[in-house]
XYZ file of C-alpha atoms in Angstrom:
676
model
C -11.953 15.991 45.626
C -11.322 18.760 43.128
C -13.010 18.548 39.767
C -11.762 19.331 36.277
C -12.910 22.623 34.860
C -14.167 22.855 31.292
C -10.826 24.108 29.979
C -8.999 21.078 31.431
C -11.607 18.702 30.017
C -11.049 20.100 26.532
C -7.399 19.075 26.827
C -8.030 15.505 28.053
C -8.133 12.431 25.814
C -10.413 9.614 26.958
C -9.488 6.322 25.280
C -11.103 2.920 25.782
C -8.480 0.154 25.515
C -9.154 -3.546 24.851
C -7.330 -6.417 23.152
C -7.931 -10.008 22.036
C -11.714 -9.966 21.738
C -11.673 -13.087 19.499
C -15.080 -12.615 17.896
C -16.451 -15.949 16.685
C -14.638 -18.163 19.170
C -16.677 -21.388 19.583
C -19.577 -19.750 17.720
C -21.098 -23.174 16.948
C -21.200 -24.223 20.596
C -24.837 -24.220 21.809
C -23.852 -22.798 25.221
C -20.819 -20.577 24.582
C -21.534 -19.579 20.972
C -22.598 -15.976 21.686
C -20.143 -15.175 24.496
C -17.770 -13.115 22.347
C -20.568 -11.084 20.737
C -22.202 -10.253 24.077
C -18.906 -9.092 25.608
C -18.036 -7.023 22.516
C -21.356 -5.214 22.907
C -20.534 -4.560 26.557
C -17.136 -3.084 25.616
C -18.662 -0.714 23.062
C -21.439 0.158 25.491
C -18.809 1.288 28.028
C -17.242 3.431 25.297
C -20.568 5.081 24.533
C -21.541 5.702 28.167
C -18.130 7.179 29.045
C -18.183 9.373 25.915
C -14.654 8.357 24.961
C -12.776 10.091 22.173
C -11.909 6.799 20.491
C -11.568 3.054 21.040
C -8.122 1.443 20.721
C -7.939 -2.311 20.016
C -4.691 -4.283 20.314
C -5.299 -7.047 17.760
C -7.194 -10.345 17.417
C -10.595 -8.742 17.049
C -11.547 -11.941 15.194
C -10.654 -15.456 16.280
C -10.440 -16.916 12.764
C -8.425 -15.593 9.873
C -11.507 -16.040 7.684
C -14.429 -15.322 10.011
C -17.882 -16.696 9.235
C -20.731 -14.591 7.890
C -22.395 -14.761 11.291
C -19.314 -13.339 12.993
C -18.783 -10.543 10.456
C -22.486 -9.652 10.586
C -22.486 -9.493 14.404
C -19.370 -7.282 14.370
C -20.826 -4.873 11.804
C -24.066 -4.756 13.760
C -22.302 -3.799 16.998
C -20.041 -1.177 15.416
C -22.962 0.460 13.641
C -25.091 0.437 16.805
C -22.551 1.978 19.176
C -20.047 3.902 17.029
C -22.285 5.827 14.632
C -24.195 8.915 15.706
C -24.371 12.701 15.813
C -21.940 13.299 18.693
C -19.043 15.280 17.176
C -15.439 14.129 17.456
C -13.264 16.549 19.409
C -9.742 15.675 18.263
C -7.977 16.243 14.959
C -5.405 14.325 12.904
C -2.139 16.137 12.176
C -0.151 13.421 10.400
C -0.193 12.443 6.735
C -3.092 9.995 6.648
C -2.027 8.709 3.249
C 0.964 7.243 5.093
C -0.980 6.022 8.148
C -3.624 4.233 6.039
C -1.601 3.607 2.897
C -3.213 0.247 2.138
C -6.776 1.614 1.999
C -8.671 2.990 -0.992
C -9.957 5.615 1.443
C -6.760 6.835 3.154
C -8.280 8.997 5.856
C -9.795 8.449 9.265
C -13.435 7.350 9.032
C -14.970 10.235 11.004
C -13.678 12.686 8.354
C -15.606 10.911 5.595
C -18.449 13.196 4.528
C -20.617 10.156 3.729
C -20.382 8.696 7.251
C -21.655 9.837 10.624
C -19.140 8.487 13.146
C -19.387 9.406 16.820
C -16.740 7.010 18.243
C -13.784 6.199 15.952
C -12.223 2.751 16.441
C -8.489 2.271 15.783
C -7.113 -1.271 15.615
C -4.018 -3.187 14.607
C -4.280 -6.784 13.406
C -3.244 -9.771 15.505
C -1.884 -13.186 14.654
C -5.421 -14.613 14.346
C -6.731 -12.019 11.873
C -3.554 -11.044 10.017
C -3.467 -10.246 6.271
C -3.160 -13.296 3.990
C -3.725 -14.296 0.384
C -2.508 -12.842 -2.881
C -3.893 -9.393 -2.026
C -2.733 -9.497 1.619
C -6.172 -8.654 2.983
C -7.668 -9.393 6.376
C -11.065 -9.106 8.031
C -10.142 -5.674 9.438
C -9.782 -4.388 5.875
C -13.451 -5.231 5.277
C -14.438 -3.166 8.306
C -12.109 -0.376 7.202
C -13.589 -0.323 3.693
C -17.084 -0.157 5.220
C -15.994 2.892 7.198
C -16.570 1.363 10.640
C -12.952 0.899 11.764
C -9.504 2.411 11.139
C -6.941 -0.318 10.493
C -3.377 0.877 11.093
C -0.006 -0.646 11.959
C 0.480 -2.615 8.731
C 4.026 -3.257 7.533
C 4.753 -2.358 3.925
C 8.006 -4.331 3.896
C 9.277 -7.492 5.525
C 12.908 -6.367 5.326
C 12.742 -2.918 6.946
C 9.902 -1.350 8.929
C 9.451 2.362 9.569
C 6.668 2.845 12.124
C 5.000 6.167 11.354
C 2.648 7.438 14.092
C -0.853 8.822 13.797
C -0.555 12.311 15.285
C -3.621 13.339 17.298
C -4.366 16.652 18.992
C -7.125 17.663 21.389
C -6.752 21.121 22.842
C -3.219 21.349 24.202
C -2.698 17.554 24.427
C -0.921 15.768 21.594
C -0.650 11.986 21.191
C 1.659 10.117 18.811
C -0.104 6.780 18.273
C 2.252 4.033 17.060
C 1.045 0.605 15.981
C 2.676 -2.603 14.790
C 0.456 -5.476 13.673
C 1.402 -9.061 14.452
C 4.554 -10.410 12.773
C 6.048 -13.874 13.411
C 8.023 -13.408 16.623
C 11.266 -14.969 15.425
C 11.312 -12.786 12.308
C 10.551 -9.606 14.263
C 13.159 -10.535 16.891
C 15.770 -10.864 14.158
C 14.715 -7.541 12.625
C 15.152 -5.769 15.959
C 18.585 -7.337 16.401
C 19.592 -6.309 12.871
C 18.333 -2.743 13.526
C 15.680 -2.942 10.821
C 12.912 -1.363 12.941
C 12.719 2.426 13.142
C 10.123 4.459 15.003
C 9.677 7.878 13.413
C 9.126 10.874 15.654
C 7.457 14.248 15.047
C 10.029 16.846 14.077
C 8.356 19.758 15.847
C 8.353 19.790 19.654
C 8.962 16.062 19.920
C 9.146 16.166 23.718
C 5.622 17.572 23.981
C 3.998 14.433 22.528
C 2.567 11.592 24.588
C 3.914 8.485 22.822
C 1.519 5.518 22.848
C 2.593 2.228 21.223
C 0.287 -0.733 20.449
C 1.919 -4.107 19.762
C 0.672 -7.695 19.380
C 3.484 -10.178 20.082
C 4.653 -12.730 22.634
C 5.663 -10.870 25.772
C 6.605 -13.923 27.834
C 9.531 -15.996 26.659
C 8.523 -19.114 24.706
C 11.959 -19.817 23.253
C 15.295 -18.226 22.527
C 13.846 -15.811 19.944
C 10.130 -16.604 20.042
C 9.182 -13.412 21.913
C 9.930 -9.687 21.913
C 11.904 -8.387 24.930
C 10.671 -5.055 26.249
C 14.251 -3.779 26.033
C 13.966 -3.839 22.226
C 11.444 -0.984 22.276
C 12.498 2.670 22.190
C 12.779 4.429 25.521
C 11.017 7.627 24.383
C 7.708 5.712 24.536
C 5.456 6.648 27.459
C 2.983 3.741 27.407
C 2.933 0.366 25.622
C -0.397 -1.434 25.152
C 0.597 -5.090 24.768
C -1.792 -7.451 23.001
C -1.662 -11.217 22.397
C -1.079 -12.199 26.020
C -4.437 -13.265 27.497
C -3.727 -12.809 31.197
C -5.147 -9.491 32.381
C -2.396 -7.198 33.745
C -3.982 -3.923 32.753
C -2.487 -1.812 35.564
C 0.550 -0.073 33.980
C 3.852 -1.419 35.278
C 7.156 0.320 34.696
C 10.067 -1.171 32.816
C 13.014 -0.249 35.013
C 15.505 -0.273 32.151
C 13.574 1.593 29.451
C 11.485 3.674 31.886
C 8.219 3.352 29.964
C 5.030 1.740 31.257
C 3.415 -1.439 29.915
C -0.295 -2.232 30.119
C -1.453 -5.751 29.211
C -5.286 -5.700 28.994
C -5.566 -9.426 28.255
C -8.413 -11.135 26.426
C -12.104 -10.467 26.949
C -13.084 -14.132 26.522
C -11.687 -17.404 27.881
C -10.129 -19.218 24.922
C -8.080 -21.785 26.842
C -8.598 -23.483 30.178
C -5.277 -22.291 31.594
C -4.345 -20.391 34.782
C -3.806 -17.067 32.993
C -7.381 -17.079 31.694
C -8.803 -17.519 35.218
C -7.773 -13.948 36.150
C -10.655 -11.447 36.250
C -11.185 -9.790 32.842
C -10.944 -5.988 32.504
C -10.780 -3.266 29.923
C -9.142 0.120 30.494
C -10.290 3.727 30.338
C -7.146 5.762 29.679
C -7.065 9.506 30.395
C -4.223 11.503 28.834
C -3.576 15.210 29.389
C -0.231 16.613 28.372
C 2.368 14.071 29.505
C 0.186 12.737 32.336
C -1.912 9.599 32.141
C -4.364 7.689 34.282
C -5.614 4.137 33.697
C -8.991 3.206 35.148
C -9.849 -0.496 35.243
C -13.363 -1.495 34.180
C -14.413 -5.036 35.090
C -16.319 -6.909 32.378
C -19.603 -8.267 33.710
C -20.687 -10.484 30.804
C -17.616 -12.744 30.785
C -18.382 -16.354 31.654
C -17.033 -17.323 35.090
C -14.001 -19.609 35.025
C -12.762 -21.545 38.058
C -9.680 -23.727 38.004
C -7.890 -25.877 40.568
C -5.003 -28.362 40.622
C -4.858 -31.588 42.640
C -1.779 -33.721 43.281
C -2.934 -37.114 44.533
C 0.487 -37.960 45.933
C 0.130 -35.007 48.345
C -2.762 -36.759 50.115
C -1.327 -40.079 51.398
C -3.866 -40.105 54.228
C -6.736 -40.146 51.714
C -5.410 -42.180 48.816
C -3.421 -45.387 48.842
C -2.567 -46.736 45.371
C -2.672 -50.296 46.743
C -6.277 -49.907 47.864
C -8.599 -51.616 45.314
C -11.208 -48.891 45.864
C -8.838 -45.972 45.517
C -10.323 -44.984 42.128
C -13.775 -44.525 43.654
C -12.240 -42.444 46.440
C -10.467 -40.206 43.912
C -13.677 -39.731 41.940
C -15.613 -38.762 45.075
C -12.858 -36.302 46.030
C -12.991 -34.703 42.560
C -16.773 -34.420 42.730
C -16.451 -32.580 46.019
C -13.960 -30.120 44.508
C -16.194 -29.494 41.491
C -19.203 -28.861 43.725
C -17.248 -26.285 45.710
C -16.275 -24.441 42.517
C -19.883 -24.556 41.288
C -21.077 -23.056 44.583
C -18.537 -20.236 44.286
C -19.613 -19.561 40.693
C -23.293 -19.442 41.675
C -22.535 -17.070 44.534
C -20.638 -14.748 42.179
C -23.403 -14.853 39.554
C -26.051 -13.803 42.082
C -24.259 -10.477 42.459
C -24.116 -9.976 38.692
C -27.249 -10.884 36.739
C -25.534 -10.106 33.401
C -23.124 -13.005 33.838
C -23.835 -16.202 31.841
C -25.501 -18.974 33.855
C -23.208 -21.955 33.326
C -19.587 -21.468 34.476
C -16.382 -22.955 33.106
C -14.848 -25.497 35.481
C -11.406 -27.077 35.199
C -9.876 -29.590 37.607
C -6.364 -30.754 36.764
C -5.417 -33.981 38.516
C -1.804 -35.177 38.790
C -2.073 -38.947 39.207
C 1.661 -39.702 39.393
C 2.641 -42.212 42.063
C 0.898 -45.383 40.918
C -2.666 -44.074 40.663
C -5.039 -44.772 37.773
C -7.447 -42.246 36.190
C -11.167 -42.884 36.205
C -13.596 -42.531 33.284
C -13.878 -38.788 32.663
C -16.781 -39.137 30.203
C -18.946 -40.870 32.764
C -17.918 -38.255 35.326
C -18.884 -35.416 32.954
C -22.387 -36.778 32.394
C -23.335 -35.646 35.890
C -22.667 -31.981 35.032
C -24.120 -31.665 31.531
C -26.757 -29.150 32.641
C -24.618 -27.265 35.140
C -21.283 -26.600 33.408
C -20.488 -24.897 30.087
C -17.601 -27.300 29.341
C -18.798 -30.735 30.574
C -16.535 -32.708 28.233
C -13.280 -31.389 29.654
C -13.916 -30.681 33.315
C -11.288 -33.199 34.422
C -7.798 -33.279 32.955
C -5.504 -36.079 34.115
C -1.789 -35.612 33.715
C 1.278 -37.200 35.190
C 4.242 -35.154 36.328
C 7.237 -37.121 35.114
C 10.572 -36.851 36.841
C 13.660 -36.288 34.751
C 15.148 -39.585 33.693
C 18.366 -40.456 31.970
C 17.319 -40.563 28.354
C 18.294 -39.124 25.022
C 17.062 -35.546 24.774
C 16.583 -35.939 21.040
C 13.930 -38.628 21.506
C 10.518 -37.208 20.747
C 7.286 -38.859 21.808
C 4.681 -37.493 19.405
C 1.837 -39.261 21.196
C 2.547 -37.257 24.337
C 2.804 -34.001 22.396
C -0.384 -34.525 20.418
C -2.269 -35.992 23.351
C -2.033 -32.863 25.453
C -4.927 -30.492 24.764
C -4.267 -26.966 23.572
C -6.221 -25.660 26.530
C -3.304 -26.452 28.786
C -1.428 -23.477 27.371
C 0.978 -25.588 25.322
C 2.830 -23.464 22.770
C 3.956 -26.230 20.419
C 3.838 -24.930 16.854
C 3.537 -26.767 13.562
C 6.957 -25.675 12.321
C 8.549 -26.848 15.577
C 6.866 -30.224 15.205
C 8.135 -30.575 11.627
C 11.657 -29.584 12.651
C 11.743 -32.021 15.557
C 10.389 -34.811 13.391
C 13.131 -34.520 10.781
C 15.830 -34.072 13.405
C 14.905 -37.373 15.049
C 13.851 -39.302 11.927
C 15.831 -42.124 10.377
C 18.444 -41.278 7.792
C 16.417 -42.649 4.897
C 13.607 -40.119 5.499
C 15.832 -37.143 6.243
C 15.559 -34.061 4.039
C 18.425 -33.839 1.586
C 17.319 -30.907 -0.586
C 14.880 -28.872 1.505
C 15.531 -27.382 4.937
C 13.487 -28.209 8.041
C 12.755 -24.553 8.673
C 11.459 -23.842 5.186
C 9.325 -26.967 5.177
C 7.962 -26.077 8.621
C 6.869 -22.613 7.528
C 5.264 -24.026 4.379
C 3.295 -26.532 6.457
C 2.318 -23.706 8.818
C 0.942 -21.699 5.885
C -0.922 -24.781 4.677
C -2.499 -25.419 8.082
C -3.239 -21.903 9.354
C -3.865 -19.911 6.180
C -5.197 -22.703 3.922
C -2.534 -22.032 1.305
C -3.023 -25.371 -0.461
C -0.137 -24.826 -2.896
C 2.380 -23.666 -0.271
C 4.304 -26.947 0.092
C 4.294 -27.716 -3.627
C 5.530 -24.252 -4.574
C 8.264 -24.345 -1.937
C 9.522 -27.674 -3.290
C 9.475 -26.353 -6.857
C 11.224 -23.122 -5.911
C 14.036 -24.788 -3.980
C 14.424 -27.453 -6.648
C 14.837 -24.807 -9.361
C 17.334 -22.905 -7.216
C 19.386 -26.040 -6.580
C 19.412 -26.886 -10.277
C 20.715 -23.409 -11.126
C 23.410 -23.797 -8.489
C 24.573 -27.118 -9.939
C 24.665 -25.682 -13.459
C 26.736 -22.711 -12.321
C 29.167 -25.021 -10.522
C 29.376 -27.250 -13.628
C 29.087 -30.310 -11.428
C 30.037 -33.568 -13.068
C 27.163 -35.911 -13.797
C 28.104 -38.339 -11.065
C 25.657 -39.198 -8.328
C 28.167 -38.930 -5.483
C 29.438 -35.488 -6.583
C 25.917 -34.199 -7.114
C 24.877 -35.378 -3.647
C 27.912 -33.705 -2.100
C 27.250 -30.387 -3.861
C 23.565 -30.485 -2.890
C 24.509 -31.149 0.726
C 26.942 -28.195 0.784
C 24.370 -25.922 -0.856
C 21.717 -26.944 1.681
C 24.036 -26.304 4.634
C 24.943 -22.854 3.305
C 21.251 -21.973 3.016
C 20.550 -23.141 6.557
C 23.234 -20.781 7.886
C 21.745 -17.807 6.021
C 18.412 -17.272 7.773
C 17.528 -14.130 5.787
C 18.000 -15.895 2.450
C 15.859 -18.774 3.659
C 13.122 -16.349 4.738
C 13.249 -14.800 1.288
C 12.832 -18.240 -0.291
C 9.746 -18.961 1.794
C 8.216 -15.567 1.014
C 8.827 -16.033 -2.711
C 7.286 -19.502 -2.612
C 4.227 -18.215 -0.729
C 3.825 -15.393 -3.249
C 3.905 -17.893 -6.094
C 1.392 -20.096 -4.305
C -1.031 -17.196 -3.851
C -0.609 -16.090 -7.460
C -1.178 -19.667 -8.601
C -4.345 -19.860 -6.527
C -5.618 -16.568 -7.942
C -5.012 -17.731 -11.523
C -6.896 -20.944 -10.831
C -9.806 -18.995 -9.372
C -9.996 -16.739 -12.440
C -9.850 -19.710 -14.833
C -12.556 -21.584 -12.945
C -14.739 -18.497 -12.799
C -14.248 -17.761 -16.494
C -15.076 -21.345 -17.394
C -18.230 -21.159 -15.302
C -19.173 -17.865 -16.996
C -18.749 -19.329 -20.484
C -20.763 -22.358 -19.469
C -23.533 -20.118 -18.171
C -23.526 -18.053 -21.384
C -23.723 -21.206 -23.498
C -26.684 -22.378 -21.496
C -28.341 -19.001 -21.922
C -27.846 -19.113 -25.706
C -29.324 -22.599 -25.893
C -32.284 -21.520 -23.790
C -33.020 -18.535 -26.023
C -34.255 -20.790 -28.817
C -36.931 -22.234 -26.570
C -38.264 -18.897 -25.376
C -41.463 -17.685 -26.991
C -40.813 -13.968 -26.611
C -37.267 -13.925 -27.925
C -35.506 -13.464 -24.555
C -33.022 -16.009 -23.083
C -34.575 -18.593 -20.854
C -33.928 -18.377 -17.114
C -30.781 -20.211 -16.048
C -30.844 -22.959 -13.493
C -29.914 -22.144 -9.922
C -26.539 -23.813 -10.207
C -25.632 -21.842 -13.303
C -26.673 -18.621 -11.654
C -24.300 -19.138 -8.763
C -21.423 -19.925 -11.086
C -22.181 -16.839 -13.121
C -22.167 -14.649 -10.059
C -18.835 -16.043 -8.953
C -17.342 -15.392 -12.361
C -18.199 -11.720 -12.173
C -16.855 -11.469 -8.676
C -13.636 -13.251 -9.569
C -12.944 -11.011 -12.526
C -13.531 -7.819 -10.624
C -13.264 -4.336 -12.019
C -10.484 -1.792 -12.080
C -11.374 0.816 -9.487
C -11.499 4.405 -10.691
C -8.840 6.593 -9.186
C -10.364 8.873 -6.650
C -9.797 12.591 -6.905
C -7.876 14.506 -4.329
C -9.748 15.073 -1.102
C -11.079 18.523 -0.329
C -10.528 17.989 3.383
C -8.286 20.398 5.229
C -5.450 18.513 6.919
C -2.414 19.621 8.846
C 0.568 17.377 8.377
C 3.364 16.953 10.886
C 6.791 16.091 9.567
C 8.409 12.993 10.953
C 11.956 11.987 11.652
C 13.675 8.940 13.136
C 14.644 8.871 16.798
C 17.918 10.796 17.411
C 20.977 8.926 18.600
C 21.720 10.796 21.789
C 19.105 12.068 24.163
C 19.033 12.629 27.869
C 15.944 13.120 29.959
C 14.708 12.789 33.474
C 11.254 11.758 34.559
C 9.124 12.069 37.613
C 6.320 9.557 38.008
C 3.337 9.765 40.351
C 0.961 6.854 40.793
C -2.156 7.485 42.835
C -3.802 4.281 43.964
C -7.272 4.754 45.393
C -10.327 2.599 45.940
C -11.428 2.853 42.323
C -8.465 0.889 40.940
C -7.198 4.034 39.206
C -3.541 4.700 38.592
C -2.238 8.187 37.743
C 1.098 8.402 36.021
C 2.873 11.560 34.916
C 6.007 12.109 32.901
C 7.905 15.349 32.473
C 10.850 15.841 30.183
C 13.696 18.062 31.300
C 15.544 18.545 28.027
C 14.796 18.875 24.357
C 16.099 16.454 21.783
C 17.889 17.822 18.746
C 15.644 18.280 15.726
C 18.210 16.935 13.266
C 17.344 13.959 11.115
C 18.702 10.601 12.118
C 18.262 7.162 10.569
C 19.403 5.270 13.634
C 17.023 2.389 14.280
C 15.655 1.276 17.627
C 18.646 -0.564 19.073
C 21.314 1.803 17.864
C 20.450 4.628 20.232
C 21.405 3.433 23.666
C 25.183 3.424 23.323
C 25.762 6.898 24.793
C 22.459 7.672 26.444
C 22.439 9.065 29.927
C 19.235 8.707 31.880
C 18.140 9.353 35.400
C 15.732 6.945 36.979
C 12.177 8.005 37.604
C 10.797 7.673 41.097
C 7.390 6.115 41.714
C 5.288 7.221 44.677
C 2.283 5.223 45.831
C -0.321 7.204 47.755
C -3.776 6.300 48.971
C -4.910 9.551 50.611
C -8.346 10.362 49.252
C -7.874 14.048 50.093
C -5.063 14.381 47.552
C -5.764 16.563 44.555
C -6.695 14.483 41.532
C -7.057 16.647 38.418
C -8.832 13.829 36.602
C -11.753 13.416 39.012
C -14.591 15.048 37.123
C -18.186 14.464 36.263
C -18.231 17.087 33.579
C -19.036 15.749 30.161
C -17.022 16.520 27.048
C -18.954 18.533 24.528
C -17.782 19.623 21.137
C -18.328 22.917 19.428
């Protein structure tokens, strides 16, 4: 095959793409505790060996919103080991970095910091697991960003209107507009798209010459009427969407026939649930971009723990199992043991070809025992595989497929909902559980002042983000608002009239979803402020206590200096200083030379035609090219995402699949990228 010459290589971006790494998942497990850290090292090692221009992460770098010290330390260790060095960075930033990194005290990309020596920049949006929380709206990625090891972008400055401003990158003659949108609750983002409150800004100069890359972290598959983001909501000028949050690996770009862009879903790099989607082989992607052409190369991860899964329906084997047989349970157990042994043999055979793979595999056998069968003791069954399987406690999962019966749809069996493990891919959320509870509860325990939706979100904040004052502040806020409403209406002091007015007011709030969202946000803000005030008061009290102790100790000291405080006092004193903090000094203007590209919203009317070529060879590489046939007007437009398709005319792009190895592939090259 033909190779790339040096001039072509200077125009080619090489980007390593990964999502949902979930650092710290099951870190306390004696067998699986280090899985996420080992795989993260492998990902960064691939980036270093392939000499990529940068690493692009699609959210959920951390599994917990407040990761442990062990997890943060391991992450910092890996980033410093693989991403710092003397190899120069070949691309430049053209956009206003003060806009791209507005939330940082150091609003510029880390490799331009004169105090750091970065060889591989890492760009990442936040996911739903590591999203900003608290009074200061900080997340774990902000710690990495402040340390200069990662560039956190895609934050939303407003919850009412979002303007997505791209990071404009240029390498030789190739220009990339990198868009990012960190995780937002799906129902809220869905409503914002419908209400045309999302706008993607575009470069004003030569907008058709940019390769538009969008990173998003939302539900892609439909989990409810509005609990996902349809691909049709996204702008059609995008060339490639990197979709995070979904854990099933579908990294090969697939075309959206309506919007004509491509979607790549890298999936997670660690098994976090024993579900069918997680059993798919894990990959990361090496994306090549030159001009408007792109190629995605799949790289299989070798350090991911093997996961085998199988389903059994006992009713499908009438020749083996008869529910009337008194020894049918022993027969079922022997059958399950045989299935597990087969999966263990397959896992061992696969591990022999890959010595980097962890020794003990993950095994899952789901058994449908509907039809009069009884489950056996799974704990006793698991004891036989304690030293051979990484998940011995949940190898077997019994479930019963129930046929639809004539019953009230509003009846809710909480035992069934809670009894099902999260590993089965169940998407039941806390707010849904709260809503269903109050909808089916007796009249005497129904909410009369609060709404189910507001209470559900407050409980969600309490559970997920540890906002301990969330529920209390929501109750106070809505109570105050209702009292003001009654005073304005001059309601007579009669219990029946007051109840009627409260009921009407509650129903009006339920119909206005935006107003209810605003109430919840205001209550959460008050809860965070209340928590911060408490922390300052406690810290100040501890500081005064420590000072008093020091003064008392000074009288007992022979040399006139205060006596040493006890260990407990010392810790309190340290917390007091940390809680008070200091006002940071405003930093002077940077001396760095930057070129800024002006931005504008997507124009209303545009017409373009594309031609797409996908080359599928033995190396699992797909080559895609896009070519625009017309220029879009450079006038300013404030039309959001959904307001542009009314009068668009588009021609479909053809896709050709070829497997001839003699075809010219401009990306096949062994030449290395060197900087000046």
